[in-house]
C-alpha cells in the first residue's frame, strides 16, 4: 500500500512505467479498496483482493487461487466494477466518464 507521506510513485501499468500523483482522490480509492476487502466474507476472495491490491501479477494470483483462469478474470472485472460504483457514490467520477465507458 501507499504510505501517507508519498506525493507521487511510479507504477507499472500494462508493462509501462507511469508516474502516479498521490492526491486525495487516489487515497480515497485506496480506502475504497480496503473497505471492499474488509467487507468480503469469503476468505479465499479476500485473499485474491489483497493480492490484487498489492500488485501481484494475474498469473501468480491464478496459480495460488482455488479457481480457474476465466473465473478469476470474471471476479477481477466485478471487483473493478464495484470500485467504480463506489467512486461514483463518492463523487469521484464525472457523468461524461460514465457515458464514455465502453460496453463490450
Short mmCIF file of C-alpha atoms in Angstrom, two decimals:
data_model
loop_
_atom_site.label_atom_id
_atom_site.label_comp_id
_atom_site.label_asym_id
_atom_site.label_seq_id
_atom_site.Cartn_x
_atom_site.Cartn_y
_atom_site.Cartn_z
CA UNK A 1 0.00 0.00 0.00
CA UNK A 2 0.98 3.63 -0.30
CA UNK A 3 2.42 5.49 2.66
CA UNK A 4 0.61 8.70 3.51
CA UNK A 5 3.65 10.95 3.10
CA UNK A 6 4.37 9.92 -0.53
CA UNK A 7 3.22 12.51 -3.09
CA UNK A 8 4.00 10.52 -6.25
CA UNK A 9 5.03 7.00 -7.16
CA UNK A 10 5.91 5.02 -10.27
CA UNK A 11 3.72 2.03 -11.11
CA UNK A 12 3.86 -0.45 -13.94
CA UNK A 13 0.56 -0.38 -15.80
CA UNK A 14 0.32 -2.80 -18.75
CA UNK A 15 4.12 -3.20 -18.68
CA UNK A 16 4.59 0.56 -18.95
CA UNK A 17 6.15 2.62 -16.16
CA UNK A 18 3.85 5.52 -15.26
CA UNK A 19 4.12 8.25 -12.64
CA UNK A 20 1.00 8.48 -10.49
CA UNK A 21 0.40 11.60 -8.41
CA UNK A 22 -0.88 10.57 -4.97
CA UNK A 23 -3.67 13.03 -4.25
CA UNK A 24 -6.85 12.82 -2.16
CA UNK A 25 -8.72 11.01 -4.96
CA UNK A 26 -6.08 8.27 -5.09
CA UNK A 27 -6.16 7.92 -1.32
CA UNK A 28 -9.97 7.68 -1.45
CA UNK A 29 -9.73 4.85 -4.00
CA UNK A 30 -7.19 3.04 -1.81
CA UNK A 31 -9.61 3.37 1.13
CA UNK A 32 -12.47 2.05 -1.03
CA UNK A 33 -10.37 -1.00 -1.92
CA UNK A 34 -9.61 -1.54 1.77
CA UNK A 35 -13.30 -1.30 2.66
CA UNK A 36 -14.20 -3.81 -0.05
CA UNK A 37 -11.53 -6.22 1.21
CA UNK A 38 -12.65 -5.84 4.83
CA UNK A 39 -16.32 -6.34 3.95
CA UNK A 40 -15.69 -9.56 1.98
CA UNK A 41 -16.89 -12.58 3.93
CA UNK A 42 -15.27 -15.33 1.86
CA UNK A 43 -11.63 -15.71 2.91
CA UNK A 44 -10.43 -17.03 -0.47
CA UNK A 45 -11.92 -13.97 -2.22
CA UNK A 46 -10.43 -11.66 0.39
CA UNK A 47 -7.02 -13.22 -0.31
CA UNK A 48 -7.44 -12.60 -4.06
CA UNK A 49 -8.46 -8.98 -3.47
CA UNK A 50 -5.46 -8.43 -1.18
CA UNK A 51 -3.10 -9.87 -3.79
CA UNK A 52 -4.61 -7.61 -6.47
CA UNK A 53 -4.28 -4.57 -4.21
CA UNK A 54 -0.62 -5.41 -3.53
CA UNK A 55 0.11 -5.53 -7.25
CA UNK A 56 0.68 -9.25 -7.74
CA UNK A 57 0.68 -10.43 -11.35
CA UNK A 58 -2.51 -12.15 -12.53
CA UNK A 59 -0.65 -15.41 -13.24
CA UNK A 60 0.65 -15.63 -9.67
CA UNK A 61 -2.82 -14.96 -8.26
CA UNK A 62 -4.43 -17.58 -10.52
CA UNK A 63 -1.84 -20.21 -9.59
CA UNK A 64 -2.31 -19.63 -5.87
CA UNK A 65 -6.12 -19.46 -6.01
CA UNK A 66 -8.72 -22.25 -5.94
CA UNK A 67 -10.36 -21.01 -9.17
CA UNK A 68 -9.86 -21.30 -12.89
CA UNK A 69 -8.42 -18.55 -15.05
CA UNK A 70 -11.74 -17.49 -16.59
CA UNK A 71 -13.39 -17.29 -13.16
CA UNK A 72 -10.50 -15.13 -11.89
CA UNK A 73 -10.93 -12.61 -14.68
CA UNK A 74 -14.68 -12.50 -14.09
CA UNK A 75 -14.07 -11.81 -10.39
CA UNK A 76 -11.49 -9.14 -11.22
CA UNK A 77 -13.95 -7.46 -13.60
CA UNK A 78 -16.66 -7.47 -10.93
CA UNK A 79 -14.19 -6.03 -8.40
CA UNK A 80 -13.30 -3.24 -10.83
CA UNK A 81 -16.99 -2.54 -11.37
CA UNK A 82 -17.61 -2.41 -7.62
CA UNK A 83 -14.73 0.04 -7.14
CA UNK A 84 -16.13 2.16 -9.98
CA UNK A 85 -19.58 2.18 -8.38
CA UNK A 86 -18.08 3.27 -5.05
CA UNK A 87 -16.16 6.04 -6.85
CA UNK A 88 -19.43 7.23 -8.41
CA UNK A 89 -21.09 7.22 -4.99
CA UNK A 90 -18.22 9.26 -3.52
CA UNK A 91 -18.38 11.80 -6.38
CA UNK A 92 -15.04 10.90 -8.00
CA UNK A 93 -16.50 10.10 -11.42
CA UNK A 94 -17.85 12.65 -13.86
CA UNK A 95 -21.00 11.96 -15.85
CA UNK A 96 -19.03 12.10 -19.10
CA UNK A 97 -16.70 9.34 -17.80
CA UNK A 98 -19.70 7.10 -17.29
CA UNK A 99 -21.02 7.80 -20.77
CA UNK A 100 -17.62 7.16 -22.36
CA UNK A 101 -17.17 3.77 -20.67
CA UNK A 102 -17.10 1.03 -23.29
CA UNK A 103 -19.82 -1.59 -23.33
CA UNK A 104 -18.45 -4.81 -24.80
#
